mmCIF file of C-alpha atoms in Angstrom:
data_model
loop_
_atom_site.group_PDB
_atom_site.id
_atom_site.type_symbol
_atom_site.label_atom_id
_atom_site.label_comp_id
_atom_site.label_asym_id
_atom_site.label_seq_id
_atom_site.Cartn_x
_atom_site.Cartn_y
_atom_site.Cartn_z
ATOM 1 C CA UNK A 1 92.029 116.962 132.395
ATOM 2 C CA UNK A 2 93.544 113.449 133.552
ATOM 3 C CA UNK A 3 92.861 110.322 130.887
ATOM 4 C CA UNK A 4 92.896 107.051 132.720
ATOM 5 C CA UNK A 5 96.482 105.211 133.342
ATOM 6 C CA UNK A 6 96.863 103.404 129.976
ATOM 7 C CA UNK A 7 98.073 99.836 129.088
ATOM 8 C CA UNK A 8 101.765 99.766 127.066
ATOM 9 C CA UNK A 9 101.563 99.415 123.853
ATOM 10 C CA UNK A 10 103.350 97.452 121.114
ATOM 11 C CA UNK A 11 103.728 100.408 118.527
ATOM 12 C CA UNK A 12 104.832 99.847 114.757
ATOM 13 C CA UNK A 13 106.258 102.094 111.947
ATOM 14 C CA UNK A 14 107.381 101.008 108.986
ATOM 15 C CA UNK A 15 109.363 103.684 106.278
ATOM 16 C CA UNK A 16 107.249 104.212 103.065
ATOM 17 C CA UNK A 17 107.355 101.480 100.533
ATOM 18 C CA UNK A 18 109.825 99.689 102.658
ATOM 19 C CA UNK A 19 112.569 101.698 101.678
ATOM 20 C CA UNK A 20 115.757 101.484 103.546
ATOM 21 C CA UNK A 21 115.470 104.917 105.378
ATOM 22 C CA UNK A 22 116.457 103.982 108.663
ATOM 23 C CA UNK A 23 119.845 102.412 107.214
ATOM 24 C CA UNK A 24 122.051 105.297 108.241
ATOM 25 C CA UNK A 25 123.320 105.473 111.968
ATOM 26 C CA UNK A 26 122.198 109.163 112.135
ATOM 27 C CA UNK A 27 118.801 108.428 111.037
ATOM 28 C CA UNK A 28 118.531 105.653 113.981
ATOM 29 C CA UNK A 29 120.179 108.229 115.797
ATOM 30 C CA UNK A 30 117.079 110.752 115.429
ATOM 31 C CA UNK A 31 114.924 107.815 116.401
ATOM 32 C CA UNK A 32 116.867 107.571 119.831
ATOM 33 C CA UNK A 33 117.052 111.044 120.591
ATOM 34 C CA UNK A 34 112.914 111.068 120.046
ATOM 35 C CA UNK A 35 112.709 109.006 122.448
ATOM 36 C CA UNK A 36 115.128 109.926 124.937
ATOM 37 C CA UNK A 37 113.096 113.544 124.337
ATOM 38 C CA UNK A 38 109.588 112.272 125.292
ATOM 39 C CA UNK A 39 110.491 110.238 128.253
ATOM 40 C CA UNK A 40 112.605 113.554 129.550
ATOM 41 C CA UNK A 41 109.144 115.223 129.207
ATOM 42 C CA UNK A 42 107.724 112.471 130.860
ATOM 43 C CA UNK A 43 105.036 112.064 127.942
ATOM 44 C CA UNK A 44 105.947 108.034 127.370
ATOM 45 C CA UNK A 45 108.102 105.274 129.327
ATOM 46 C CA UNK A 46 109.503 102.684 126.721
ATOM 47 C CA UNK A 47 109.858 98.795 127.484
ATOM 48 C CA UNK A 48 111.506 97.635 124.672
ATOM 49 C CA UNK A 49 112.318 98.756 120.849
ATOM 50 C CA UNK A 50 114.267 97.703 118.212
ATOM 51 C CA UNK A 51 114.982 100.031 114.608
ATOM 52 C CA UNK A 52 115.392 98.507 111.850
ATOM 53 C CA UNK A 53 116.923 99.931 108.102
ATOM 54 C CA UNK A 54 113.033 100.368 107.097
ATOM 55 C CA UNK A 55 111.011 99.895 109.671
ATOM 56 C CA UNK A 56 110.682 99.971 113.931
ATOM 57 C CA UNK A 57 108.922 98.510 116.684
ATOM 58 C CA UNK A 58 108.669 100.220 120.052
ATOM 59 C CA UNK A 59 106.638 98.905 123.197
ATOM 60 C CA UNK A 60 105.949 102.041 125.056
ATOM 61 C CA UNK A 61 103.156 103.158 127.447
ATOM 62 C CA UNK A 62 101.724 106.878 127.389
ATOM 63 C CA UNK A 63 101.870 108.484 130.720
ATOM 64 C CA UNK A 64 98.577 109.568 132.201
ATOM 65 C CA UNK A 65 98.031 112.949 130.963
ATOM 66 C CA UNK A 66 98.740 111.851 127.224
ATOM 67 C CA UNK A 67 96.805 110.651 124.810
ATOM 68 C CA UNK A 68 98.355 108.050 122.179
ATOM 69 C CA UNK A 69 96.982 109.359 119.243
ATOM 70 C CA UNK A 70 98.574 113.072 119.728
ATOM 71 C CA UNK A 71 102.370 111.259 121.223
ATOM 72 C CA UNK A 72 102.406 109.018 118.087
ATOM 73 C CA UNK A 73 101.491 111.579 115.542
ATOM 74 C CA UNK A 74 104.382 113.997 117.054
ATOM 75 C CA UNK A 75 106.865 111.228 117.016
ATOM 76 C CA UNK A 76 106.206 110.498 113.854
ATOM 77 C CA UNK A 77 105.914 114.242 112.602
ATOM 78 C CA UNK A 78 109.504 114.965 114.108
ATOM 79 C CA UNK A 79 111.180 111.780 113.200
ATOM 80 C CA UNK A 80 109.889 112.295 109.712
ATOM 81 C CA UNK A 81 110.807 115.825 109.081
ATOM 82 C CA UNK A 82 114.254 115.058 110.938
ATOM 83 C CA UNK A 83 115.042 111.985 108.475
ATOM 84 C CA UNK A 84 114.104 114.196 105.495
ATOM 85 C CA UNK A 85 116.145 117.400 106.054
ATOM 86 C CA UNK A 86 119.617 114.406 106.989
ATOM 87 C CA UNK A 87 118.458 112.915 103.426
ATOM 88 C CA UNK A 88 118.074 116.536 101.664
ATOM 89 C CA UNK A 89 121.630 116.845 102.761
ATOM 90 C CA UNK A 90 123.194 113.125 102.197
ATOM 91 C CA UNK A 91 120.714 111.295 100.171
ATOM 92 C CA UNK A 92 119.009 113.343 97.828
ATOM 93 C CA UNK A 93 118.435 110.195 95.346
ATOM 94 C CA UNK A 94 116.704 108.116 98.076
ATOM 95 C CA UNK A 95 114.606 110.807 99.277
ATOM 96 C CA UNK A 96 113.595 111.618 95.869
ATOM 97 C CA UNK A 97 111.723 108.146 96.198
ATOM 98 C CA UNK A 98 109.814 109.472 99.052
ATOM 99 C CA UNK A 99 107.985 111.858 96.972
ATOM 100 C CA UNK A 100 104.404 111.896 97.194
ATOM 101 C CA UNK A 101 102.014 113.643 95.658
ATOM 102 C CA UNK A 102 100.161 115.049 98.247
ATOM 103 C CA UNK A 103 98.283 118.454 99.609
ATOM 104 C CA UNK A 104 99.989 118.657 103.003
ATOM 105 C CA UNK A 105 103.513 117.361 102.115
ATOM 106 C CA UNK A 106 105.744 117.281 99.533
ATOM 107 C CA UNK A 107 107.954 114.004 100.705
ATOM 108 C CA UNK A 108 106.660 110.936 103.127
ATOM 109 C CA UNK A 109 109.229 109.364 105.345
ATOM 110 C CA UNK A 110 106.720 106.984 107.207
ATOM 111 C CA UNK A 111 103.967 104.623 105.684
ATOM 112 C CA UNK A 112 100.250 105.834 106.906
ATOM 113 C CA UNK A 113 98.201 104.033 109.981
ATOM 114 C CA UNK A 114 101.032 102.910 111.884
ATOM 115 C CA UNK A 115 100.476 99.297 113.984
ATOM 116 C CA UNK A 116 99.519 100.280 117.571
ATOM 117 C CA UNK A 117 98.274 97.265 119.623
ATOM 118 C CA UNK A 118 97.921 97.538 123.580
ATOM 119 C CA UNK A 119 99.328 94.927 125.460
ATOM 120 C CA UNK A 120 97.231 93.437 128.510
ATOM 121 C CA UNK A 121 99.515 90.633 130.108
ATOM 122 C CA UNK A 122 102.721 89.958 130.679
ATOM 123 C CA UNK A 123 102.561 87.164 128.721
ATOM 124 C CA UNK A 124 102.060 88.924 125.584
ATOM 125 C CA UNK A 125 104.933 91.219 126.546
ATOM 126 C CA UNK A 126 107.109 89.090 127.060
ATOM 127 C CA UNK A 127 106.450 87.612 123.489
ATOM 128 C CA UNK A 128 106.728 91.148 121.762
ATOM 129 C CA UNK A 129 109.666 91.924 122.973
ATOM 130 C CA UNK A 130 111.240 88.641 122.109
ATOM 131 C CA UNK A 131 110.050 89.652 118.665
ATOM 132 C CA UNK A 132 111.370 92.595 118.553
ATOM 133 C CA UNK A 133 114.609 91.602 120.046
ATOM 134 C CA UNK A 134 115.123 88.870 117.211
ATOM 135 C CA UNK A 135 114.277 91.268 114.571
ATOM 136 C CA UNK A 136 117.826 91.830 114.227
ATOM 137 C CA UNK A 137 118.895 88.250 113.923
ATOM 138 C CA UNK A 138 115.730 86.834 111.703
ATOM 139 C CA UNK A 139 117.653 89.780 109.236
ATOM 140 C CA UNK A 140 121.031 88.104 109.761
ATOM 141 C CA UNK A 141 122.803 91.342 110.992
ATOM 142 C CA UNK A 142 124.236 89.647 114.007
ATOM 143 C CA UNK A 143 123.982 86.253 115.794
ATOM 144 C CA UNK A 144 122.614 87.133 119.139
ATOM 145 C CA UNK A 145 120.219 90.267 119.541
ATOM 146 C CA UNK A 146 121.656 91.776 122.468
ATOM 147 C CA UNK A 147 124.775 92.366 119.870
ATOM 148 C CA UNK A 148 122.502 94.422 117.815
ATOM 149 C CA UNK A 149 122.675 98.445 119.174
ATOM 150 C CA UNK A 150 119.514 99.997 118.234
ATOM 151 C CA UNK A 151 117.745 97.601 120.792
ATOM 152 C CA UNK A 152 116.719 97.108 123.690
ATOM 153 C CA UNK A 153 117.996 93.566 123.838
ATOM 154 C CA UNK A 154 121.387 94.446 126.212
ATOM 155 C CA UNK A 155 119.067 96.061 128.410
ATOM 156 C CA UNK A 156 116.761 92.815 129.271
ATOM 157 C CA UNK A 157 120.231 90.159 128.126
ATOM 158 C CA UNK A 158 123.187 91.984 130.044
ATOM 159 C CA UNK A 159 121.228 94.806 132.049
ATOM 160 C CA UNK A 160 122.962 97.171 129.898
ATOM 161 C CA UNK A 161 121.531 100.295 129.570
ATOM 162 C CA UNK A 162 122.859 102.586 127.258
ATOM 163 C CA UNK A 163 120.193 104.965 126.333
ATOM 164 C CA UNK A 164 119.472 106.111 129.558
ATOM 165 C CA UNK A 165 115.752 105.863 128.890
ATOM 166 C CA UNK A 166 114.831 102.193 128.990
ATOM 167 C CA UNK A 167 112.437 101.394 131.981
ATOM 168 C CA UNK A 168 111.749 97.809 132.782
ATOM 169 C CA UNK A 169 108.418 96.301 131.538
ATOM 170 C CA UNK A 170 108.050 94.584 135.641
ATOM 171 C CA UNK A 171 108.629 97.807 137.081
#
């Protein structure tokens, strides 16, 4: 079965109680090789992104035979059990504060009903990835946001690609 060509989408997930799960490199690390995975399966193209110590933003578009609903819980599924067996090895004090007390799971890496808005112009892509891109600064972490690395910003600033995943939101 095909499902119609779908419009990008300017995706949100933020860590549980805005803890500071994302801090470590590896953990933004797991994040990157995600999505480096599902574009390699050619289940998503991402725009733009940016991954923050407790929270990310990711403008992505589902290819045709995927559905969002089943691409987002996955990524979110493998992120979040990836993130909690580096912190059962690392961090055992901060992923004791991800303890939940719940049927299906035992620890929760990522707050429920993540942010998923679909983006119809270029116009309002444009202005989510400038968001996105001055996440990084609005935080004070560095002065320009193409200096920050888990971003897309050198990609659209310098037309430096380093994750070998990025496409180009004009194609």
């Amino acid at each position: 079965m095909q499902f119609p060509t779908l419009h990008p989408t300017f995706f949100t997930a933020t860590c549980k109680d805005w803890l500071y799960l994302l801090h470590d490199v590896q953990c933004k690390d797991i994040i990157i090789n995600s999505l480096a995975f599902l574009v390699e399966k050619e289940r998503i193209r991402v725009f733009g992104f940016v991954i923050m110590n407790n929270h990310q933003h990711i403008i992505w578009q589902m290819l045709s035979n995927q559905k969002p609903e089943d691409v987002q819980r996955d990524f979110l599924k493998y992120t979040g059990q990836q993130i909690k067996f580096y912190l059962q090895k690392n961090n055992r004090s901060l992923l004791e504060k991800c303890k939940v007390d719940a049927k299906d799971r035992q620890y929760q890496i990522w707050k429920r009903n993540a942010l998923s808005i679909d983006i119809y112009s270029e116009e309002v892509m444009v202005q989510k990835l400038n968001y996105i891109h001055l996440n990084p600064v609005r935080a004070g972490l560095v002065l320009l946001p193409e200096d920050y690395l888990y971003s897309s910003a050198a990609f659209y600033e310098l037309q430096f690609e380093q994750f070998g995943f990025l496409s180009h939101y004009k194609g």
